[in-house]
Amino acid sequence: MSPVYPFDDAATARAVIDEAGTLVEWNDGARRLLGHSAADVVGRPAAELLADEDEAARVSVPEGSRWDGTLTLRHRDGSRVSVWLLAHHKRPEGENPGHWLVVTPLEGDGPRSPDDPLDKAELVQSPCAVAIYDERLRLRRMNSAMAEVLGLSEERVRGLRVPEMSARPQSTDIEQHLHHVLTTGRGHDVRTYLPIGQDGRMYAWLARMAPITDAKGRVRGVCVAAHDFTEQYMAQERLQLVNEASVRIGTTLDVTRTAQELADVCVPGLADFVSVDLLDPPEAGGEPAGQLTAPIRLRRAAHRSINSGNPEAVAKPGQVDVYPASSPQADSLLVGHTIVASMDTGDLAEWLAWDPVRSERVRRHGIHSTMSVPIQARGVTLGVAVLTRFRRTDRFTPDDVLLAEEVTARAAVCIDNARRYSRERETALALQRSLLPRSLPRTAAVEAASRYLPAARAGVGGDWFDVIPLSGMRVAMVVGDVVGHGIQASATMGRLRTAVRTLADIDLTPDELLTHLDDLVVRLSTEAGGEGNPGEVGATCLYAVYDPVSRRCTLARAGHPAPVMLPPGGAPVEVDLPAGPPLGLGGLPFECAELELPEGTVLSLYTDGLIETRDRDIDASHALLCDALASFSGSLDETCDRVLHGLLPPGGALDDVALLLARTLGLPASQVATWDIPADPALVAPIRKQVVSQLDIWALSEVAFTAELVVSELVTNAIRYGSRPIRLRLIHDATTLICEVSDTSHTAPHLRRAKTWDEGGRGLLLVAQLTQRWGSRHTADGKTIWAEIALLDEE
């Protein structure tokens, strides 16, 4: 369907030719000029209208977007008509294919009224470009300045409308504004940004439109005065781009994201396609190499194009490409400053000859200019940003170089910050992983599973967890959180975890252990502050000890979230546990609580990063945690994943998260034997026989000899040096036999070196040699001496 043009369409001969050279439109003005009706020529090759075949060479498709010249055409009656033609190329838009609009004016200088106001309008010789349009919005007059702007003489284009002199979309908008002035009689100012003339450079124009009236005040035409304010416009655009760069670049501490933000800011403001390639960091970390040599290996970090899908890109994000010395990328990195290259000057010829794939992309997309800007920050070269133009016909100017360097410099600092942060994060994460347990021990007291996740943005922190086997088949479970993030927090976490394991090894009660740990944090604060200011180092901790024989659990916490308990067949419930002060305040007491846990109870110990988010309160997080635990189906690992998925946001937690799930096991009474020991050394022999008999019942006769010697030594020592009452207890599981002797004396035994002729002093040395490990622990009533004997393999 032919488009509808305003006013007198026949005043211009107009034809539309598609990319294949076929006529697709033919207006009435073209019929007046050559006599052919639209039905005669539409759908036929336009070349058939040429009078001579030699004319075809003169109308070959030009490289630019406009062509004008005089051709000899064939009239319908067979005569030859010499016609000046103006042709504009329209690029494809969406589903509309590209085509050529060919026009020529039909009306020249005819007789005019002596008082024609359009002729009386003065066109002074000034740098201001002025044009006058009549009531049909066809050009009547223009001065030399406007002719220079258009690149066309007044004699050639007189009688044409604005869209016929330029096929750009802005031309239609300008004509609509002219029509508004013509119909309303009111002046109007229009700002537009478009290339005018043959050089293809973009110009910013202020078109001031005013009505031209006759003596009776009737509007007879429109006067347009165009003012070039390109420099002011470009300065404003540069300031806006720099401001946009400061806002949009560096929103995260992610190197790839920051590189992508740099590319996004520069398109389309500076270039049609931008690629950002970075140097790979050294294998062992540290700064990139200071001296570069060609060829240079660069990894594509990001790119952006005005075209969907980035069809101009040769390398994909993450792909490594090699750039020889002849490439703009390598050249700019080697010399350390921006390099501008173009196809016209031949600067890219050697490189493109070396890379045929890239050469084909350059040819296909019409790339004509590139600008390579080194990405440098703090004296270190990080990579290069390459800006490319193909849709914009103008080359890069010195002002473009300054702008690109300004934006890239801002991005370089952000990329360097992200690189340093990533390096520190990886170091802290490696330290954290080396300090956290790689696997949890298998014990007869609990089955356990754990998870640790670093914070999505803040990075690795000081969260930790541990499961520590204790004497008497008991087990300690601990979860802690050091305030802060980074390497310092991870190092502090390592010191506290080591301290907890050391204090747990001497079987301190949870409240006593936290008191000692509090003293350590106070000392660490003093070291960190330099002047003893408390609070420089802070931490929270939860410590629990579970005994599978009594099925009782003793807990204490220091400012840490209380655990959630899931009893078998019941609903999850938060353990009522005194909060206690955070570690590092010093001098404040901690309290214990004791629970009886049925076998199969699941304890959930966690750090606050699991339940503290910006989108919900603590109560809502507790409810989600209870819901996740309530669906426990028997697998602790699956439940860990369910808890994390249910509570953490999609982008990751704001703080690092440690989670420890432990399901309690019970030791049957049949695996425990207890005797009250009279304070009579003569009764030690009968006790040994009872022990051997019990081992026969347990089918552990292979360790009876060792157990008999150990029991004899421990009971004898208790009778000789301890206080009544004295009790012997044997406990065993699949791998260990434990011998425990308790009395009410608080004096702990110790190894000593016996002299050659001493009759005693060798008992504990014998116990240490015969057992896997031994020790003592204080109880509320006295002490317990214990020894563990490894059971022989059934094989």
mmCIF file of N, CA and C in Angstrom, residues 682-754:
data_model
loop_
_atom_site.group_PDB
_atom_site.id
_atom_site.type_symbol
_atom_site.label_atom_id
_atom_site.label_comp_id
_atom_site.label_asym_id
_atom_site.label_seq_id
_atom_site.Cartn_x
_atom_site.Cartn_y
_atom_site.Cartn_z
ATOM 1 N N ALA A 682 42.367 -55.898 98.962
ATOM 2 C CA ALA A 682 42.266 -57.351 98.820
ATOM 3 C C ALA A 682 41.136 -57.749 97.889
ATOM 4 N N LEU A 683 40.191 -56.807 97.628
ATOM 5 C CA LEU A 683 39.033 -57.152 96.794
ATOM 6 C C LEU A 683 39.248 -56.777 95.327
ATOM 7 N N VAL A 684 40.441 -56.352 95.002
ATOM 8 C CA VAL A 684 40.711 -55.993 93.605
ATOM 9 C C VAL A 684 40.675 -57.232 92.718
ATOM 10 N N ALA A 685 41.183 -58.348 93.194
ATOM 11 C CA ALA A 685 41.193 -59.580 92.393
ATOM 12 C C ALA A 685 39.794 -60.038 92.031
ATOM 13 N N PRO A 686 38.824 -60.080 92.970
ATOM 14 C CA PRO A 686 37.461 -60.456 92.575
ATOM 15 C C PRO A 686 36.859 -59.483 91.544
ATOM 16 N N ILE A 687 37.212 -58.181 91.670
ATOM 17 C CA ILE A 687 36.695 -57.209 90.702
ATOM 18 C C ILE A 687 37.216 -57.526 89.306
ATOM 19 N N ARG A 688 38.509 -57.928 89.251
ATOM 20 C CA ARG A 688 39.072 -58.277 87.940
ATOM 21 C C ARG A 688 38.313 -59.448 87.325
ATOM 22 N N LYS A 689 37.982 -60.445 88.158
ATOM 23 C CA LYS A 689 37.256 -61.619 87.637
ATOM 24 C C LYS A 689 35.878 -61.215 87.129
ATOM 25 N N GLN A 690 35.192 -60.298 87.836
ATOM 26 C CA GLN A 690 33.886 -59.838 87.386
ATOM 27 C C GLN A 690 33.992 -59.115 86.040
ATOM 28 N N VAL A 691 35.074 -58.379 85.894
ATOM 29 C CA VAL A 691 35.299 -57.664 84.622
ATOM 30 C C VAL A 691 35.498 -58.665 83.490
ATOM 31 N N VAL A 692 36.315 -59.703 83.734
ATOM 32 C CA VAL A 692 36.564 -60.706 82.699
ATOM 33 C C VAL A 692 35.271 -61.423 82.344
ATOM 34 N N SER A 693 34.455 -61.713 83.336
ATOM 35 C CA SER A 693 33.173 -62.383 83.064
ATOM 36 C C SER A 693 32.266 -61.493 82.212
ATOM 37 N N GLN A 694 32.261 -60.213 82.535
ATOM 38 C CA GLN A 694 31.420 -59.293 81.750
ATOM 39 C C GLN A 694 31.905 -59.186 80.308
ATOM 40 N N LEU A 695 33.220 -59.216 80.128
ATOM 41 C CA LEU A 695 33.751 -59.157 78.767
ATOM 42 C C LEU A 695 33.417 -60.420 77.997
ATOM 43 N N ASP A 696 33.370 -61.563 78.692
ATOM 44 C CA ASP A 696 32.954 -62.789 78.015
ATOM 45 C C ASP A 696 31.508 -62.677 77.557
ATOM 46 N N ILE A 697 30.661 -62.080 78.372
ATOM 47 C CA ILE A 697 29.255 -61.897 77.991
ATOM 48 C C ILE A 697 29.166 -60.989 76.756
ATOM 49 N N TRP A 698 30.030 -59.978 76.695
ATOM 50 C CA TRP A 698 30.008 -59.062 75.545
ATOM 51 C C TRP A 698 30.792 -59.604 74.347
ATOM 52 N N ALA A 699 31.364 -60.796 74.493
ATOM 53 C CA ALA A 699 32.173 -61.392 73.431
ATOM 54 C C ALA A 699 33.386 -60.537 73.104
ATOM 55 N N LEU A 700 33.985 -59.999 74.171
ATOM 56 C CA LEU A 700 35.180 -59.166 74.005
ATOM 57 C C LEU A 700 36.369 -59.788 74.715
ATOM 58 N N SER A 701 36.415 -61.100 74.704
ATOM 59 C CA SER A 701 37.477 -61.792 75.438
ATOM 60 C C SER A 701 38.858 -61.502 74.860
ATOM 61 N N GLU A 702 38.927 -61.022 73.607
ATOM 62 C CA GLU A 702 40.225 -60.761 72.995
ATOM 63 C C GLU A 702 40.957 -59.598 73.668
ATOM 64 N N VAL A 703 40.217 -58.732 74.365
ATOM 65 C CA VAL A 703 40.858 -57.612 75.061
ATOM 66 C C VAL A 703 40.782 -57.801 76.574
ATOM 67 N N ALA A 704 40.414 -58.997 77.024
ATOM 68 C CA ALA A 704 40.221 -59.225 78.458
ATOM 69 C C ALA A 704 41.516 -59.012 79.231
ATOM 70 N N PHE A 705 42.628 -59.494 78.696
ATOM 71 C CA PHE A 705 43.895 -59.367 79.416
ATOM 72 C C PHE A 705 44.252 -57.901 79.624
ATOM 73 N N THR A 706 44.148 -57.113 78.538
ATOM 74 C CA THR A 706 44.472 -55.687 78.646
ATOM 75 C C THR A 706 43.517 -54.994 79.589
ATOM 76 N N ALA A 707 42.231 -55.287 79.451
ATOM 77 C CA ALA A 707 41.239 -54.647 80.303
ATOM 78 C C ALA A 707 41.468 -55.009 81.764
ATOM 79 N N GLU A 708 41.837 -56.263 82.039
ATOM 80 C CA GLU A 708 42.067 -56.699 83.423
ATOM 81 C C GLU A 708 43.214 -55.904 84.038
ATOM 82 N N LEU A 709 44.309 -55.698 83.288
ATOM 83 C CA LEU A 709 45.433 -54.931 83.804
ATOM 84 C C LEU A 709 45.058 -53.465 84.037
ATOM 85 N N VAL A 710 44.341 -52.882 83.101
ATOM 86 C CA VAL A 710 43.957 -51.472 83.224
ATOM 87 C C VAL A 710 43.037 -51.270 84.412
ATOM 88 N N VAL A 711 42.024 -52.145 84.564
ATOM 89 C CA VAL A 711 41.096 -52.020 85.680
ATOM 90 C C VAL A 711 41.831 -52.187 87.003
ATOM 91 N N SER A 712 42.747 -53.136 87.047
ATOM 92 C CA SER A 712 43.495 -53.381 88.277
ATOM 93 C C SER A 712 44.268 -52.138 88.692
ATOM 94 N N GLU A 713 44.960 -51.491 87.743
ATOM 95 C CA GLU A 713 45.755 -50.313 88.061
ATOM 96 C C GLU A 713 44.875 -49.138 88.484
ATOM 97 N N LEU A 714 43.778 -48.894 87.733
ATOM 98 C CA LEU A 714 42.930 -47.748 88.036
ATOM 99 C C LEU A 714 42.211 -47.914 89.366
ATOM 100 N N VAL A 715 41.703 -49.120 89.652
ATOM 101 C CA VAL A 715 40.988 -49.358 90.913
ATOM 102 C C VAL A 715 41.951 -49.277 92.092
ATOM 103 N N THR A 716 43.148 -49.864 91.918
ATOM 104 C CA THR A 716 44.140 -49.820 92.988
ATOM 105 C C THR A 716 44.524 -48.382 93.311
ATOM 106 N N ASN A 717 44.729 -47.571 92.302
ATOM 107 C CA ASN A 717 45.078 -46.160 92.530
ATOM 108 C C ASN A 717 43.957 -45.434 93.254
ATOM 109 N N ALA A 718 42.695 -45.730 92.855
ATOM 110 C CA ALA A 718 41.560 -45.068 93.496
ATOM 111 C C ALA A 718 41.455 -45.451 94.964
ATOM 112 N N ILE A 719 41.694 -46.766 95.260
ATOM 113 C CA ILE A 719 41.628 -47.211 96.650
ATOM 114 C C ILE A 719 42.749 -46.579 97.458
ATOM 115 N N ARG A 720 43.925 -46.459 96.840
ATOM 116 C CA ARG A 720 45.101 -45.992 97.585
ATOM 117 C C ARG A 720 45.085 -44.481 97.763
ATOM 118 N N TYR A 721 44.681 -43.736 96.713
ATOM 119 C CA TYR A 721 44.830 -42.282 96.777
ATOM 120 C C TYR A 721 43.496 -41.526 96.754
ATOM 121 N N GLY A 722 42.409 -42.202 96.394
ATOM 122 C CA GLY A 722 41.134 -41.529 96.261
ATOM 123 C C GLY A 722 40.311 -41.535 97.537
ATOM 124 N N SER A 723 39.083 -41.098 97.372
ATOM 125 C CA SER A 723 38.147 -41.048 98.495
ATOM 126 C C SER A 723 36.881 -41.794 98.124
ATOM 127 N N ARG A 724 36.277 -42.410 99.127
ATOM 128 C CA ARG A 724 35.045 -43.149 98.880
ATOM 129 C C ARG A 724 33.869 -42.176 98.681
ATOM 130 N N PRO A 725 32.832 -42.635 97.960
ATOM 131 C CA PRO A 725 32.690 -43.951 97.307
ATOM 132 C C PRO A 725 33.463 -44.030 96.001
ATOM 133 N N ILE A 726 33.810 -45.253 95.629
ATOM 134 C CA ILE A 726 34.562 -45.523 94.394
ATOM 135 C C ILE A 726 33.669 -46.372 93.487
ATOM 136 N N ARG A 727 33.665 -46.007 92.198
ATOM 137 C CA ARG A 727 32.793 -46.729 91.259
ATOM 138 C C ARG A 727 33.572 -47.043 89.988
ATOM 139 N N LEU A 728 33.380 -48.273 89.482
ATOM 140 C CA LEU A 728 33.969 -48.722 88.211
ATOM 141 C C LEU A 728 32.861 -48.852 87.178
ATOM 142 N N ARG A 729 33.108 -48.332 85.987
ATOM 143 C CA ARG A 729 32.121 -48.443 84.898
ATOM 144 C C ARG A 729 32.833 -48.855 83.623
ATOM 145 N N LEU A 730 32.261 -49.842 82.917
ATOM 146 C CA LEU A 730 32.727 -50.277 81.599
ATOM 147 C C LEU A 730 31.671 -49.902 80.564
ATOM 148 N N ILE A 731 32.116 -49.313 79.474
ATOM 149 C CA ILE A 731 31.229 -48.934 78.358
ATOM 150 C C ILE A 731 31.878 -49.424 77.073
ATOM 151 N N HIS A 732 31.072 -49.941 76.179
ATOM 152 C CA HIS A 732 31.649 -50.340 74.897
ATOM 153 C C HIS A 732 30.680 -50.074 73.764
ATOM 154 N N ASP A 733 31.285 -49.820 72.612
ATOM 155 C CA ASP A 733 30.513 -49.784 71.364
ATOM 156 C C ASP A 733 31.237 -50.675 70.380
ATOM 157 N N ALA A 734 31.060 -50.456 69.087
ATOM 158 C CA ALA A 734 31.618 -51.373 68.096
ATOM 159 C C ALA A 734 33.134 -51.289 67.998
ATOM 160 N N THR A 735 33.725 -50.176 68.450
ATOM 161 C CA THR A 735 35.165 -49.989 68.210
ATOM 162 C C THR A 735 35.974 -49.754 69.470
ATOM 163 N N THR A 736 35.330 -49.454 70.578
ATOM 164 C CA THR A 736 36.080 -49.026 71.759
ATOM 165 C C THR A 736 35.486 -49.626 73.037
ATOM 166 N N LEU A 737 36.376 -49.967 73.958
ATOM 167 C CA LEU A 737 35.993 -50.342 75.315
ATOM 168 C C LEU A 737 36.563 -49.282 76.241
ATOM 169 N N ILE A 738 35.698 -48.704 77.079
ATOM 170 C CA ILE A 738 36.106 -47.629 77.977
ATOM 171 C C ILE A 738 36.024 -48.129 79.411
ATOM 172 N N CYS A 739 37.110 -47.909 80.150
ATOM 173 C CA CYS A 739 37.158 -48.226 81.568
ATOM 174 C C CYS A 739 37.201 -46.910 82.340
ATOM 175 N N GLU A 740 36.234 -46.706 83.262
ATOM 176 C CA GLU A 740 36.171 -45.489 84.051
ATOM 177 C C GLU A 740 36.146 -45.836 85.544
ATOM 178 N N VAL A 741 36.964 -45.152 86.324
ATOM 179 C CA VAL A 741 36.952 -45.297 87.782
ATOM 180 C C VAL A 741 36.754 -43.909 88.369
ATOM 181 N N SER A 742 35.688 -43.745 89.176
ATOM 182 C CA SER A 742 35.341 -42.445 89.758
ATOM 183 C C SER A 742 35.467 -42.506 91.270
ATOM 184 N N ASP A 743 35.893 -41.391 91.871
ATOM 185 C CA ASP A 743 35.893 -41.253 93.327
ATOM 186 C C ASP A 743 35.623 -39.794 93.651
ATOM 187 N N THR A 744 35.557 -39.480 94.913
ATOM 188 C CA THR A 744 35.165 -38.131 95.331
ATOM 189 C C THR A 744 36.354 -37.210 95.601
ATOM 190 N N SER A 745 37.557 -37.663 95.306
ATOM 191 C CA SER A 745 38.727 -36.800 95.471
ATOM 192 C C SER A 745 38.894 -35.923 94.237
ATOM 193 N N HIS A 746 39.279 -34.670 94.457
ATOM 194 C CA HIS A 746 39.486 -33.742 93.338
ATOM 195 C C HIS A 746 40.935 -33.689 92.890
ATOM 196 N N THR A 747 41.792 -34.525 93.465
ATOM 197 C CA THR A 747 43.198 -34.555 93.069
ATOM 198 C C THR A 747 43.354 -35.393 91.799
ATOM 199 N N ALA A 748 43.866 -34.785 90.752
ATOM 200 C CA ALA A 748 44.005 -35.490 89.480
ATOM 201 C C ALA A 748 45.323 -36.247 89.431
ATOM 202 N N PRO A 749 45.340 -37.466 88.893
ATOM 203 C CA PRO A 749 46.588 -38.229 88.782
ATOM 204 C C PRO A 749 47.460 -37.694 87.658
ATOM 205 N N HIS A 750 48.728 -38.032 87.677
ATOM 206 C CA HIS A 750 49.625 -37.630 86.597
ATOM 207 C C HIS A 750 50.749 -38.639 86.480
ATOM 208 N N LEU A 751 51.300 -38.728 85.294
ATOM 209 C CA LEU A 751 52.436 -39.621 85.068
ATOM 210 C C LEU A 751 53.680 -39.073 85.747
ATOM 211 N N ARG A 752 54.506 -39.994 86.297
ATOM 212 C CA ARG A 752 55.793 -39.571 86.839
ATOM 213 C C ARG A 752 56.835 -40.620 86.493
ATOM 214 N N ARG A 753 58.066 -40.191 86.507
ATOM 215 C CA ARG A 753 59.164 -41.108 86.177
ATOM 216 C C ARG A 753 59.589 -41.863 87.445
ATOM 217 N N ALA A 754 59.385 -43.181 87.442
ATOM 218 C CA ALA A 754 59.758 -44.014 88.595
ATOM 219 C C ALA A 754 61.247 -44.341 88.530
#
